[in-house]
Amino acid sequence: MIAKIKQLLEEVETLKASNAEELEALRIKYLSKKGAINDLMADFRNVAAEQKKEVGIKLNELKTLAQEKITALKEQFEAQDNGSAEIDLTRSAYPVKLGTRHPLSIVKNEIIDIFGRLGFSIAEGPEIEDDWHVFSALNFAEDHPARDMQDTFFIEAHPDVVLRTHTSSVQSRVMEVSQPPIRIICPGRVYRNEAISYRAHCFFHQVEALYIDKNVSFTDLKQVLLLFAKEMFGAETKIRLRPSYFPFTEPSAEMDISCNICGGKGCPFCKHTGWVEILGCGMVDPNVLEANGIDSKIYSGYALGMGIERITNLKYQVKDLRMFSENDMRFLKEFEAAY
Ligand SMILES: [Zn+2]
């Protein structure tokens, strides 16, 4: 018995544990109910009476040493834990960089915001469309050259299915299921089969607005256009309208704004004219209203549409359209401060 206790005393003296699990295993081995020391305690009653005193002292010594050792190891681990979690409150915060909004998103949101304040609500539709919503419902005749003019992507196996060439398709989708007053703004991506260069891309973004109600006139359109131009490009901005042609509006116009780079004096950007073209607009052709189930004798309306890339170019002088889709961080980071 004495020999056994001495052996355990030596063991306990050199106890080592490298982690909390090992320490717990040691505690169970020596100090638990079924541990080595308890076993000895149980055997104590079998010790001869004359040895009881000596064995008792040694046994207590062993138990105390084991408890002290294990407590000491435990404290050591706890100290280490605290050490690794030590916090330096004077250190500057880890720089978590927020992403930036894409310039097209910034400008799109600004356009939506301006029209939102005029009571226009957002409408969206599918990018993969059918011929009806992209062309026929918008007064494009079956053999209308504009179908070619817009360089449409047709799906080969399904000639009726196209990638929308303009967001006007959303207008026809809204008109066919609702009656005036309709006041919507349709932002979205459109596709055209064009060779990619610094000034053309096979996809770009548009925002169109549509307002249909009783007694809507060209004057209403002009007023909204002027307000939009001033909000978007500054209070000094002037607008001018030039007659144009679109299948879905009659009369149609294109709007120029006074060049916001030279203030109208003339510069290379405006080709020294002092004006830059920014959008197309017009009164909704009665044929379009009728094709979409709206009585053109009661209602009239205006529509306008612009390329978001075009507006972004004017605001930020982006010279190459391809920059918008290349995800070059150096380019995107330039817009960190914009919003
Ligand atoms: Zn200019």
mmCIF file of C-alpha atoms and ligand atoms in Angstrom, residues 259-276, ligand 1:
data_model
loop_
_atom_site.group_PDB
_atom_site.id
_atom_site.type_symbol
_atom_site.label_atom_id
_atom_site.label_comp_id
_atom_site.label_asym_id
_atom_site.label_seq_id
_atom_site.Cartn_x
_atom_site.Cartn_y
_atom_site.Cartn_z
ATOM 1 C CA CYS A 259 -24.435 70.974 -72.311
ATOM 2 C CA ASN A 260 -23.703 70.628 -68.613
ATOM 3 C CA ILE A 261 -19.958 70.479 -69.248
ATOM 4 C CA CYS A 262 -19.489 73.833 -70.999
ATOM 5 C CA GLY A 263 -22.730 75.395 -69.779
ATOM 6 C CA GLY A 264 -23.977 75.779 -73.363
ATOM 7 C CA LYS A 265 -20.946 77.715 -74.683
ATOM 8 C CA GLY A 266 -19.745 74.823 -76.836
ATOM 9 C CA CYS A 267 -17.111 72.169 -76.183
ATOM 10 C CA PRO A 268 -15.865 68.916 -77.767
ATOM 11 C CA PHE A 269 -18.375 66.909 -75.709
ATOM 12 C CA CYS A 270 -21.386 68.706 -77.239
ATOM 13 C CA LYS A 271 -19.584 68.974 -80.584
ATOM 14 C CA HIS A 272 -19.546 72.737 -80.042
ATOM 15 C CA THR A 273 -23.313 73.022 -80.368
ATOM 16 C CA GLY A 274 -23.977 73.724 -76.684
ATOM 17 C CA TRP A 275 -26.640 70.991 -76.644
ATOM 18 C CA VAL A 276 -26.610 67.255 -75.922
HETATM 19 ZN ZN ZN B 1 -20.482 71.414 -74.222
#
